[in-house]
Amino acid sequence: MAVSESIQRTGVGGLLMKAVFTIARHQGRRSGCAFVVVDAKAGAGSFYERYGFEAVPIEAGELEAKPSPVPMFLELGAIPAISEPLPDA
């Protein structure tokens, strides 16, 4: 998931997160999905942290020559209700 730099901070990212959460809840009921996992690109971790995602330590496979994505997860039970306002993006 990504938002063009030209439209960042306009609420589009929040709308995408709302869609992701809706799909994740549906999949959780349908097939036992328990988490939403993302690979946050360098510098995007704070965006996901606003929604409750937590960083997962990387054990192996890091490339030191270029920025590595940060694996992050959020338990489905921690997803805000659709009727609740999401954090500002």
JSON list of C-alpha atoms in Angstrom, two decimals:
[
{"chain": "A", "resi": 1, "resn": "MET", "atom": "CA", "xyz": [0.00, 0.00, 0.00]},
{"chain": "A", "resi": 2, "resn": "ALA", "atom": "CA", "xyz": [1.34, 3.41, -0.86]},
{"chain": "A", "resi": 3, "resn": "VAL", "atom": "CA", "xyz": [0.13, 6.92, -1.49]},
{"chain": "A", "resi": 4, "resn": "SER", "atom": "CA", "xyz": [1.79, 9.23, -3.99]},
{"chain": "A", "resi": 5, "resn": "GLU", "atom": "CA", "xyz": [3.78, 11.97, -2.29]},
{"chain": "A", "resi": 6, "resn": "SER", "atom": "CA", "xyz": [1.66, 14.54, -4.12]},
{"chain": "A", "resi": 7, "resn": "ILE", "atom": "CA", "xyz": [-1.48, 13.48, -2.20]},
{"chain": "A", "resi": 8, "resn": "GLN", "atom": "CA", "xyz": [0.01, 12.48, 1.14]},
{"chain": "A", "resi": 9, "resn": "ARG", "atom": "CA", "xyz": [-1.59, 14.16, 4.19]},
{"chain": "A", "resi": 10, "resn": "THR", "atom": "CA", "xyz": [-4.94, 14.51, 2.39]},
{"chain": "A", "resi": 11, "resn": "GLY", "atom": "CA", "xyz": [-6.70, 11.60, 4.10]},
{"chain": "A", "resi": 12, "resn": "VAL", "atom": "CA", "xyz": [-6.21, 9.09, 1.29]},
{"chain": "A", "resi": 13, "resn": "GLY", "atom": "CA", "xyz": [-3.94, 6.90, 3.46]},
{"chain": "A", "resi": 14, "resn": "GLY", "atom": "CA", "xyz": [-6.59, 6.83, 6.19]},
{"chain": "A", "resi": 15, "resn": "LEU", "atom": "CA", "xyz": [-9.22, 5.76, 3.66]},
{"chain": "A", "resi": 16, "resn": "LEU", "atom": "CA", "xyz": [-6.93, 2.98, 2.46]},
{"chain": "A", "resi": 17, "resn": "MET", "atom": "CA", "xyz": [-6.39, 1.81, 6.05]},
{"chain": "A", "resi": 18, "resn": "LYS", "atom": "CA", "xyz": [-10.15, 1.78, 6.60]},
{"chain": "A", "resi": 19, "resn": "ALA", "atom": "CA", "xyz": [-10.54, -0.42, 3.51]},
{"chain": "A", "resi": 20, "resn": "VAL", "atom": "CA", "xyz": [-7.73, -2.72, 4.67]},
{"chain": "A", "resi": 21, "resn": "PHE", "atom": "CA", "xyz": [-9.34, -3.05, 8.11]},
{"chain": "A", "resi": 22, "resn": "THR", "atom": "CA", "xyz": [-12.73, -3.85, 6.55]},
{"chain": "A", "resi": 23, "resn": "ILE", "atom": "CA", "xyz": [-11.20, -6.56, 4.36]},
{"chain": "A", "resi": 24, "resn": "ALA", "atom": "CA", "xyz": [-9.15, -7.95, 7.27]},
{"chain": "A", "resi": 25, "resn": "ARG", "atom": "CA", "xyz": [-12.23, -8.23, 9.50]},
{"chain": "A", "resi": 26, "resn": "HIS", "atom": "CA", "xyz": [-14.11, -10.02, 6.73]},
{"chain": "A", "resi": 27, "resn": "GLN", "atom": "CA", "xyz": [-11.21, -12.42, 6.16]},
{"chain": "A", "resi": 28, "resn": "GLY", "atom": "CA", "xyz": [-10.92, -12.97, 9.91]},
{"chain": "A", "resi": 29, "resn": "ARG", "atom": "CA", "xyz": [-14.51, -14.15, 10.09]},
{"chain": "A", "resi": 30, "resn": "ARG", "atom": "CA", "xyz": [-14.24, -16.15, 6.86]},
{"chain": "A", "resi": 31, "resn": "SER", "atom": "CA", "xyz": [-10.87, -17.86, 7.13]},
{"chain": "A", "resi": 32, "resn": "GLY", "atom": "CA", "xyz": [-9.31, -17.22, 10.53]},
{"chain": "A", "resi": 33, "resn": "CYS", "atom": "CA", "xyz": [-7.07, -14.29, 9.60]},
{"chain": "A", "resi": 34, "resn": "ALA", "atom": "CA", "xyz": [-5.61, -13.02, 12.88]},
{"chain": "A", "resi": 35, "resn": "PHE", "atom": "CA", "xyz": [-3.26, -10.17, 11.92]},
{"chain": "A", "resi": 36, "resn": "VAL", "atom": "CA", "xyz": [-2.66, -7.44, 9.39]},
{"chain": "A", "resi": 37, "resn": "VAL", "atom": "CA", "xyz": [1.01, -7.42, 8.43]},
{"chain": "A", "resi": 38, "resn": "VAL", "atom": "CA", "xyz": [2.78, -4.69, 6.47]},
{"chain": "A", "resi": 39, "resn": "ASP", "atom": "CA", "xyz": [6.33, -4.02, 5.36]},
{"chain": "A", "resi": 40, "resn": "ALA", "atom": "CA", "xyz": [6.56, -0.33, 6.17]},
{"chain": "A", "resi": 41, "resn": "LYS", "atom": "CA", "xyz": [9.06, 1.42, 3.94]},
{"chain": "A", "resi": 42, "resn": "ALA", "atom": "CA", "xyz": [11.80, 3.41, 5.66]},
{"chain": "A", "resi": 43, "resn": "GLY", "atom": "CA", "xyz": [10.28, 6.49, 7.28]},
{"chain": "A", "resi": 44, "resn": "ALA", "atom": "CA", "xyz": [6.66, 5.27, 7.12]},
{"chain": "A", "resi": 45, "resn": "GLY", "atom": "CA", "xyz": [6.61, 3.43, 10.46]},
{"chain": "A", "resi": 46, "resn": "SER", "atom": "CA", "xyz": [5.04, 6.36, 12.33]},
{"chain": "A", "resi": 47, "resn": "PHE", "atom": "CA", "xyz": [2.05, 6.32, 9.94]},
{"chain": "A", "resi": 48, "resn": "TYR", "atom": "CA", "xyz": [1.31, 2.69, 10.82]},
{"chain": "A", "resi": 49, "resn": "GLU", "atom": "CA", "xyz": [2.03, 3.20, 14.52]},
{"chain": "A", "resi": 50, "resn": "ARG", "atom": "CA", "xyz": [-0.84, 5.71, 14.64]},
{"chain": "A", "resi": 51, "resn": "TYR", "atom": "CA", "xyz": [-3.15, 2.81, 13.80]},
{"chain": "A", "resi": 52, "resn": "GLY", "atom": "CA", "xyz": [-1.63, 0.57, 16.47]},
{"chain": "A", "resi": 53, "resn": "PHE", "atom": "CA", "xyz": [0.83, -1.43, 14.37]},
{"chain": "A", "resi": 54, "resn": "GLU", "atom": "CA", "xyz": [3.93, -2.66, 16.19]},
{"chain": "A", "resi": 55, "resn": "ALA", "atom": "CA", "xyz": [7.35, -3.26, 14.67]},
{"chain": "A", "resi": 56, "resn": "VAL", "atom": "CA", "xyz": [8.55, -6.85, 14.45]},
{"chain": "A", "resi": 57, "resn": "PRO", "atom": "CA", "xyz": [12.30, -7.30, 14.95]},
{"chain": "A", "resi": 58, "resn": "ILE", "atom": "CA", "xyz": [14.13, -8.58, 11.88]},
{"chain": "A", "resi": 59, "resn": "GLU", "atom": "CA", "xyz": [16.19, -11.67, 12.64]},
{"chain": "A", "resi": 60, "resn": "ALA", "atom": "CA", "xyz": [17.98, -12.15, 9.31]},
{"chain": "A", "resi": 61, "resn": "GLY", "atom": "CA", "xyz": [18.16, -11.01, 5.72]},
{"chain": "A", "resi": 62, "resn": "GLU", "atom": "CA", "xyz": [18.78, -7.27, 6.13]},
{"chain": "A", "resi": 63, "resn": "LEU", "atom": "CA", "xyz": [20.57, -5.45, 3.34]},
{"chain": "A", "resi": 64, "resn": "GLU", "atom": "CA", "xyz": [22.81, -2.74, 4.72]},
{"chain": "A", "resi": 65, "resn": "ALA", "atom": "CA", "xyz": [23.31, -0.98, 1.35]},
{"chain": "A", "resi": 66, "resn": "LYS", "atom": "CA", "xyz": [19.71, 0.26, 1.09]},
{"chain": "A", "resi": 67, "resn": "PRO", "atom": "CA", "xyz": [16.83, 1.00, 3.45]},
{"chain": "A", "resi": 68, "resn": "SER", "atom": "CA", "xyz": [14.92, -2.05, 4.58]},
{"chain": "A", "resi": 69, "resn": "PRO", "atom": "CA", "xyz": [11.18, -2.18, 5.14]},
{"chain": "A", "resi": 70, "resn": "VAL", "atom": "CA", "xyz": [10.11, -2.61, 8.75]},
{"chain": "A", "resi": 71, "resn": "PRO", "atom": "CA", "xyz": [7.74, -5.55, 9.26]},
{"chain": "A", "resi": 72, "resn": "MET", "atom": "CA", "xyz": [4.82, -4.42, 11.45]},
{"chain": "A", "resi": 73, "resn": "PHE", "atom": "CA", "xyz": [1.63, -6.15, 12.63]},
{"chain": "A", "resi": 74, "resn": "LEU", "atom": "CA", "xyz": [-1.73, -5.37, 14.19]},
{"chain": "A", "resi": 75, "resn": "GLU", "atom": "CA", "xyz": [-4.04, -7.93, 15.81]},
{"chain": "A", "resi": 76, "resn": "LEU", "atom": "CA", "xyz": [-7.51, -7.90, 14.27]},
{"chain": "A", "resi": 77, "resn": "GLY", "atom": "CA", "xyz": [-9.03, -7.35, 17.71]},
{"chain": "A", "resi": 78, "resn": "ALA", "atom": "CA", "xyz": [-7.11, -4.06, 17.96]},
{"chain": "A", "resi": 79, "resn": "ILE", "atom": "CA", "xyz": [-8.56, -2.61, 14.76]},
{"chain": "A", "resi": 80, "resn": "PRO", "atom": "CA", "xyz": [-10.76, 0.40, 15.55]},
{"chain": "A", "resi": 81, "resn": "ALA", "atom": "CA", "xyz": [-14.47, -0.03, 14.88]},
{"chain": "A", "resi": 82, "resn": "ILE", "atom": "CA", "xyz": [-15.45, 1.34, 11.49]},
{"chain": "A", "resi": 83, "resn": "SER", "atom": "CA", "xyz": [-17.77, 3.78, 13.26]},
{"chain": "A", "resi": 84, "resn": "GLU", "atom": "CA", "xyz": [-14.83, 5.16, 15.28]},
{"chain": "A", "resi": 85, "resn": "PRO", "atom": "CA", "xyz": [-12.80, 7.94, 13.69]},
{"chain": "A", "resi": 86, "resn": "LEU", "atom": "CA", "xyz": [-9.35, 6.78, 12.59]},
{"chain": "A", "resi": 87, "resn": "PRO", "atom": "CA", "xyz": [-6.25, 8.71, 13.67]},
{"chain": "A", "resi": 88, "resn": "ASP", "atom": "CA", "xyz": [-5.37, 11.64, 11.44]},
{"chain": "A", "resi": 89, "resn": "ALA", "atom": "CA", "xyz": [-3.12, 10.54, 8.60]}
]
